[in-house]
């Protein structure tokens, strides 16, 4: 089986691997890997062709970037050039690591964005970010101020591309007037198909920009849900998993997302090596259109046509 | 009384009659006319100036187009040149006439669209469609692929104009980047005034494109509804029907729709000849603005200003 | 303390004072001032630098403009040149002052708009309006017809700028194709933050157009509400009022609105002189971002990040 390819997020770049590894559960918010375990996971990803790693400053209550940075340092500098590092800023969490944060809130001011990028570079022990995302839209965001921050970070060589996450089409359109955005990272899976209907994917398809998709498998909603809806959906997915060669449910769910013409880049956030390995099966698996709708129908609980 | 005029759907054409005859209830899904009865209805429409006929592949579980085609064949080829034929594709229905359809779903792939148009031509016993619509938006639709299908159908002379049905403004905007759309056929009547508020009519008015409107009279929701809302609405409509010269309720409902500046083309789906005849009254009837709002207020059940 | 400044609503003008006085409660719908009391209020506003006065034809059941006009007449013509007069049209109210109005409805026809502007000029005893707004969107509005009315009013020198009120982004976009709009006057306060999320402020920020904001303090919803939400919000606002130098709650609420980068112009509708005076404090008060979010969180009742 071949290594996973790279693709362009947009005509303004960057290249990412067709599957991105999400690190949210690698640290304190999940399995809490040691530096050598992270190094091992990085190696596994690179072997598969998964060269892009998705972070956020807040993961592990502001600790997971640094854990990843230690691992990177262990692996040596040549590894950095083989990978793309993505991180996000803008959410302030209440935590004793940030006593100045009085409530969960946003900050997308010029200085906060710049300081956050610089802190992420330090944490990750690297000189540049391949892609830097605004984690969530703030009702107070000022496109002109964000443009200043992005320009500063780009011109100083600290960040190569910029994007957003969880933006509405209106917010994405507004900010696109002021800066070049290469992606909108959003949630999408059969139990949350909103971006098919609310204009999010329409806008990106029209602009030839690929979304990144977080929780492409539905996460706990899918794997731990016990509602009638989830049980019905899992039943359908399992039946199709058998039909398509006894693959895993995760392979079917990923193939479901990949079938959409918007060309989404799944951010697979897992600590299971076999799940990362399995993504290659999904990339080669073309679901029949009627099977795609069977999954959607099971997830929404009524006819979808 | 004069014959009903023709108008342009958009600056890219086509001309349709100001009132379009809807055929959904002419076949198996309704009165199930014989070929000679359909021929008689066609004659009645043409006498009135209603030259445009609206179909969909699925009507009568994929049988009504063919019934119409038989009638057309009986009437002889000269009649075809006097009319505009419209049909739709993209919904797969479960029916033993299509055993390959495993669930109700959409297919807007290149090959499906082309094959569907070609089947409709065969059913209707004609060489070309004046207007071909995508029946509903599919979450999987790919503008580039749809453009290929439309280009093929246009260049081969099989279809003269293209449009959509039941598309949101975002979906219409997306597809308009790739192909020329001359209409969006949507539901609109006092009990379903959504397109006034959700941007659908705003978009079409801005682009100088007329919507076609299905169920312009509210269909069974209006004529068979027994809720307080419907009874109140019918009361208001009846009072106005008296005021405007003892016309039918259908005339008032149609005049209500025609008052909107978007210039909607009603698709009147009826097997009642007198209802088709009555549409001429509606075209000449200008409702006072306050009467228009009285109908809307009755339908929504509260002040609308 | 300095006088309140003037700012541009848009690149097409006009200049308004940074705070606008709303007159809705000055007449029959509120305190019902005599002409000399209104003259006194006008003088107080002008002293503060509040030179812009917001009306609507319907205030006081079509009577408040005329009361204001009498006061203006008392003050003498030189005062008119020191102020900007804004009014609105398009709502028909049932009242025995307008027996022709059979139900609450809209009228945005060419002739109605022109006649309404002319009546407002007569009521206000002035030759021109600085800004004329369509009070609410009508589902029947026709951009071409509105453009005719606006052109007529502009060319005859009766109105200098045009705008709208309570329009959705889609409606604003549609009408902007046909006429130059300099504002959209909308409701915005912590208990009604919709315009942050529904695209209204996104659109205006992108077009460099300032919204005017009615009910910037939340009106009775805030000051007379007794729900848990309102009590929690008032608690938060009071705490911050102490923190920022024992100012009034109204000052905090206004500072909250003014922090948004869209540059909203609050229409402060009050009969309390001290509230108008206090607006100067709000203009100088920069809320910390986390305090801004504390107010939003209290108002919506859950974390907002």
Coordinates of N, CA, C and O in Angstrom, one line a residue, chain A residues 94-184:
Chain A
X94 N -10.0 29.0 31.4 CA -9.7 29.1 32.8 C -8.8 28.0 33.2 O -9.3 26.8 33.2
X95 N -7.7 28.2 33.7 CA -6.8 27.2 34.2 C -5.7 27.8 35.0 O -5.4 29.0 34.8
X96 N -5.2 27.1 36.0 CA -4.2 27.7 36.8 C -2.9 28.0 36.1 O -2.0 28.7 36.5
X97 N -2.8 27.4 34.8 CA -1.6 27.7 34.0 C -1.8 29.1 33.4 O -0.8 29.6 32.8
X98 N -3.0 29.7 33.4 CA -3.2 31.0 32.9 C -4.1 31.8 33.9 O -5.3 32.0 33.6
X99 N -3.5 32.2 35.0 CA -4.3 32.8 36.0 C -4.9 34.1 35.6 O -5.9 34.5 36.2
X100 N -4.4 34.7 34.5 CA -5.0 35.9 34.0 C -6.4 35.7 33.3 O -7.1 36.6 33.0
X101 N -6.7 34.4 33.0 CA -7.9 34.1 32.3 C -9.1 34.0 33.4 O -9.1 33.1 34.1
X102 N -10.0 34.9 33.3 CA -11.1 34.9 34.4 C -12.3 34.2 34.0 O -13.1 33.8 34.8
X103 N -12.5 33.9 32.7 CA -13.6 33.1 32.2 C -13.2 32.6 30.8 O -12.3 33.1 30.2
X104 N -13.9 31.6 30.4 CA -13.7 31.1 29.0 C -14.1 32.1 28.1 O -15.3 32.6 28.1
X105 N -13.2 32.6 27.2 CA -13.6 33.7 26.3 C -12.6 33.7 25.1 O -11.8 32.8 25.0
X106 N -12.9 34.6 24.2 CA -12.0 34.7 23.0 C -11.1 35.9 23.1 O -11.5 37.0 23.7
X107 N -10.0 35.9 22.4 CA -9.2 37.1 22.2 C -8.6 36.9 20.8 O -7.7 36.1 20.6
X108 N -9.0 37.8 19.9 CA -8.4 37.8 18.6 C -7.8 39.2 18.3 O -7.8 39.6 17.2
X109 N -7.4 39.8 19.4 CA -6.7 41.1 19.2 C -5.3 40.9 18.5 O -4.8 39.8 18.6
X110 N -4.8 41.9 17.9 CA -3.5 41.8 17.2 C -2.4 41.2 18.2 O -1.8 40.3 17.8
X111 N -2.3 41.8 19.3 CA -1.2 41.4 20.2 C -1.4 40.0 20.7 O -0.4 39.2 20.9
X112 N -2.6 39.6 21.0 CA -2.9 38.3 21.5 C -2.5 37.2 20.5 O -1.9 36.2 20.7
X113 N -2.9 37.5 19.2 CA -2.6 36.5 18.1 C -1.1 36.4 18.0 O -0.6 35.2 17.9
X114 N -0.4 37.5 17.9 CA 1.0 37.4 17.7 C 1.7 36.7 18.9 O 2.5 35.8 18.7
X115 N 1.3 37.1 20.1 CA 1.9 36.4 21.3 C 1.6 34.9 21.3 O 2.5 34.1 21.7
X116 N 0.4 34.6 20.9 CA 0.0 33.2 20.9 C 0.8 32.4 19.9 O 1.3 31.3 20.2
X117 N 1.0 32.9 18.7 CA 1.8 32.2 17.7 C 3.3 32.0 18.2 O 3.9 31.0 18.1
X118 N 3.8 33.1 18.8 CA 5.2 33.0 19.3 C 5.3 32.0 20.4 O 6.3 31.2 20.5
X119 N 4.3 31.9 21.3 CA 4.3 30.9 22.4 C 4.3 29.5 21.8 O 5.0 28.6 22.2
X120 N 3.4 29.3 20.8 CA 3.3 28.0 20.1 C 4.6 27.6 19.5 O 5.0 26.4 19.5
X121 N 5.3 28.5 18.8 CA 6.6 28.2 18.2 C 7.6 27.7 19.3 O 8.3 26.7 19.1
X122 N 7.6 28.4 20.4 CA 8.5 28.0 21.6 C 8.1 26.6 22.1 O 8.9 25.8 22.2
X123 N 6.8 26.4 22.3 CA 6.3 25.1 22.8 C 6.7 24.0 21.8 O 7.1 22.9 22.3
X124 N 6.5 24.2 20.6 CA 6.7 23.2 19.6 C 8.2 23.1 19.2 O 8.5 22.2 18.4
X125 N 9.0 23.9 19.7 CA 10.4 23.9 19.4 C 10.7 24.0 17.9 O 11.5 23.2 17.4
X126 N 10.1 24.9 17.3 CA 10.3 25.1 15.9 C 10.3 26.6 15.5 O 10.0 27.4 16.4
X127 N 10.8 26.9 14.3 CA 10.9 28.3 13.9 C 9.7 28.8 13.1 O 9.6 30.0 13.0
X128 N 8.9 27.9 12.7 CA 7.8 28.4 11.9 C 6.6 27.4 12.0 O 6.8 26.3 12.3
X129 N 5.4 28.0 11.8 CA 4.2 27.2 11.7 C 3.8 27.1 10.2 O 3.9 28.1 9.5
X130 N 3.4 25.9 9.7 CA 3.0 25.9 8.3 C 1.6 26.5 8.2 O 1.3 27.0 7.1
X131 N 0.8 26.4 9.2 CA -0.6 26.9 9.1 C -1.0 27.3 10.5 O -0.8 26.5 11.5
X132 N -1.6 28.5 10.6 CA -2.1 29.0 11.9 C -3.5 29.4 11.8 O -3.9 30.1 10.9
X133 N -4.3 28.8 12.7 CA -5.8 29.0 12.6 C -6.4 29.8 13.8 O -5.9 29.6 14.9
X134 N -7.3 30.6 13.5 CA -8.1 31.2 14.5 C -9.1 30.2 15.0 O -9.9 29.7 14.2
X135 N -9.1 29.8 16.2 CA -9.8 28.6 16.7 C -11.3 28.7 16.6 O -12.0 27.7 16.3
X136 N -11.8 29.8 17.0 CA -13.3 30.1 16.9 C -13.5 31.6 16.5 O -12.6 32.4 16.9
X137 N -14.6 31.9 15.9 CA -14.8 33.3 15.6 C -15.2 34.0 16.9 O -15.9 33.5 17.7
X138 N -14.7 35.2 17.1 CA -15.1 36.0 18.2 C -16.1 37.1 17.7 O -15.8 37.7 16.7
X139 N -17.1 37.3 18.5 CA -18.0 38.4 18.1 C -17.3 39.7 18.0 O -17.8 40.6 17.3
X140 N -16.2 39.8 18.7 CA -15.5 41.1 18.7 C -14.3 41.2 17.6 O -13.6 42.2 17.6
X141 N -14.2 40.2 16.8 CA -13.0 40.2 15.9 C -13.1 41.4 14.9 O -14.1 41.7 14.4
X142 N -11.9 41.9 14.7 CA -11.8 43.1 13.8 C -10.8 42.7 12.6 O -9.6 42.5 12.8
X143 N -11.4 42.5 11.5 CA -10.6 42.0 10.3 C -9.3 42.8 10.1 O -8.3 42.2 9.8
X144 N -9.4 44.1 10.3 CA -8.2 45.0 10.1 C -7.1 44.6 11.1 O -5.9 44.5 10.7
X145 N -7.5 44.4 12.3 CA -6.5 44.0 13.3 C -5.9 42.6 13.1 O -4.7 42.4 13.3
X146 N -6.8 41.7 12.7 CA -6.3 40.4 12.4 C -5.3 40.4 11.2 O -4.3 39.7 11.2
X147 N -5.6 41.2 10.2 CA -4.7 41.4 9.1 C -3.4 41.9 9.5 O -2.3 41.4 9.1
X148 N -3.4 42.8 10.4 CA -2.1 43.3 11.0 C -1.3 42.2 11.6 O -0.1 42.0 11.4
X149 N -2.0 41.4 12.4 CA -1.3 40.3 13.1 C -0.7 39.3 12.1 O 0.4 38.9 12.2
X150 N -1.6 38.9 11.2 CA -1.2 37.9 10.2 C 0.0 38.4 9.3 O 1.0 37.7 9.1
X151 N -0.1 39.7 8.9 CA 1.0 40.3 8.1 C 2.3 40.2 8.9 O 3.4 39.9 8.4
X152 N 2.2 40.6 10.2 CA 3.4 40.6 11.0 C 4.0 39.2 11.1 O 5.2 39.0 10.9
X153 N 3.2 38.2 11.3 CA 3.7 36.9 11.5 C 4.2 36.3 10.2 O 5.2 35.5 10.2
X154 N 3.6 36.7 9.1 CA 4.1 36.2 7.8 C 5.4 36.8 7.4 O 6.4 36.1 7.1
X155 N 5.5 38.1 7.6 CA 6.7 38.8 7.2 C 7.9 38.5 8.1 O 9.0 38.5 7.6
X156 N 7.6 38.1 9.3 CA 8.7 37.7 10.2 C 9.1 36.2 10.0 O 9.9 35.7 10.7
X157 N 8.4 35.5 9.0 CA 8.7 34.1 8.7 C 8.2 33.2 9.8 O 8.5 32.0 9.7
X158 N 7.4 33.6 10.7 CA 6.9 32.7 11.7 C 5.7 31.8 11.3 O 5.5 30.8 11.9
X159 N 4.9 32.3 10.4 CA 3.8 31.6 9.9 C 3.7 31.6 8.4 O 3.9 32.7 7.8
X160 N 3.4 30.5 7.8 CA 3.4 30.5 6.3 C 2.0 30.6 5.7 O 1.9 31.1 4.6
X161 N 1.0 30.1 6.4 CA -0.4 30.2 5.9 C -1.3 30.4 7.1 O -1.0 30.0 8.2
X162 N -2.5 31.0 6.7 CA -3.5 31.3 7.8 C -4.8 30.7 7.4 O -5.2 30.7 6.2
X163 N -5.6 30.4 8.5 CA -6.9 29.9 8.2 C -7.8 30.1 9.5 O -7.3 30.8 10.4
X164 N -9.0 29.6 9.4 CA -9.9 29.7 10.6 C -10.5 28.4 10.9 O -10.3 27.4 10.2
X165 N -11.2 28.3 12.0 CA -11.9 27.1 12.4 C -13.3 27.5 12.9 O -13.4 28.5 13.6
X166 N -14.3 26.8 12.6 CA -15.6 26.9 13.1 C -16.2 28.3 12.7 O -17.0 28.8 13.5
X167 N -15.8 28.8 11.6 CA -16.4 30.1 11.1 C -17.7 29.8 10.3 O -17.8 28.9 9.6
X168 N -18.7 30.7 10.4 CA -19.8 30.7 9.5 C -19.4 31.2 8.2 O -18.4 31.9 8.1
X169 N -20.2 31.0 7.1 CA -19.8 31.5 5.8 C -19.7 33.0 5.8 O -18.9 33.6 5.2
X170 N -20.6 33.7 6.6 CA -20.6 35.1 6.7 C -19.3 35.6 7.3 O -18.6 36.6 6.8
X171 N -18.9 35.0 8.4 CA -17.6 35.4 9.1 C -16.4 35.1 8.2 O -15.5 35.9 8.1
X172 N -16.4 33.9 7.5 CA -15.3 33.6 6.6 C -15.2 34.6 5.5 O -14.1 35.0 5.1
X173 N -16.4 35.0 4.9 CA -16.4 36.0 3.9 C -15.9 37.3 4.3 O -15.1 37.9 3.6
X174 N -16.3 37.7 5.5 CA -15.8 39.0 6.0 C -14.3 39.0 6.2 O -13.6 39.9 5.7
X175 N -13.8 38.0 6.8 CA -12.3 38.0 7.1 C -11.5 37.8 5.8 O -10.4 38.3 5.7
X176 N -12.1 37.1 4.8 CA -11.4 36.8 3.5 C -11.2 38.1 2.8 O -10.3 38.2 1.9
X177 N -12.0 39.1 3.1 CA -11.7 40.4 2.4 C -10.4 41.1 2.9 O -9.8 41.8 2.2
X178 N -10.0 40.7 4.1 CA -8.8 41.4 4.7 C -7.6 40.5 4.6 O -6.5 41.1 4.6
X179 N -7.7 39.2 4.6 CA -6.6 38.3 4.6 C -6.8 37.1 3.7 O -8.0 36.8 3.4
X180 N -5.8 36.4 3.4 CA -5.9 35.2 2.6 C -6.1 34.0 3.6 O -5.2 33.7 4.4
X181 N -7.2 33.3 3.5 CA -7.5 32.2 4.3 C -7.4 30.9 3.4 O -8.0 30.9 2.3
X182 N -6.8 29.9 3.9 CA -6.6 28.7 3.1 C -7.5 27.6 3.6 O -7.5 26.5 2.9
X183 N -8.2 27.7 4.7 CA -9.1 26.6 5.1 C -10.0 27.2 6.2 O -9.8 28.2 6.8
X184 N -11.1 26.4 6.4 CA -12.0 26.6 7.5 C -12.1 25.2 8.1 O -12.6 24.3 7.5

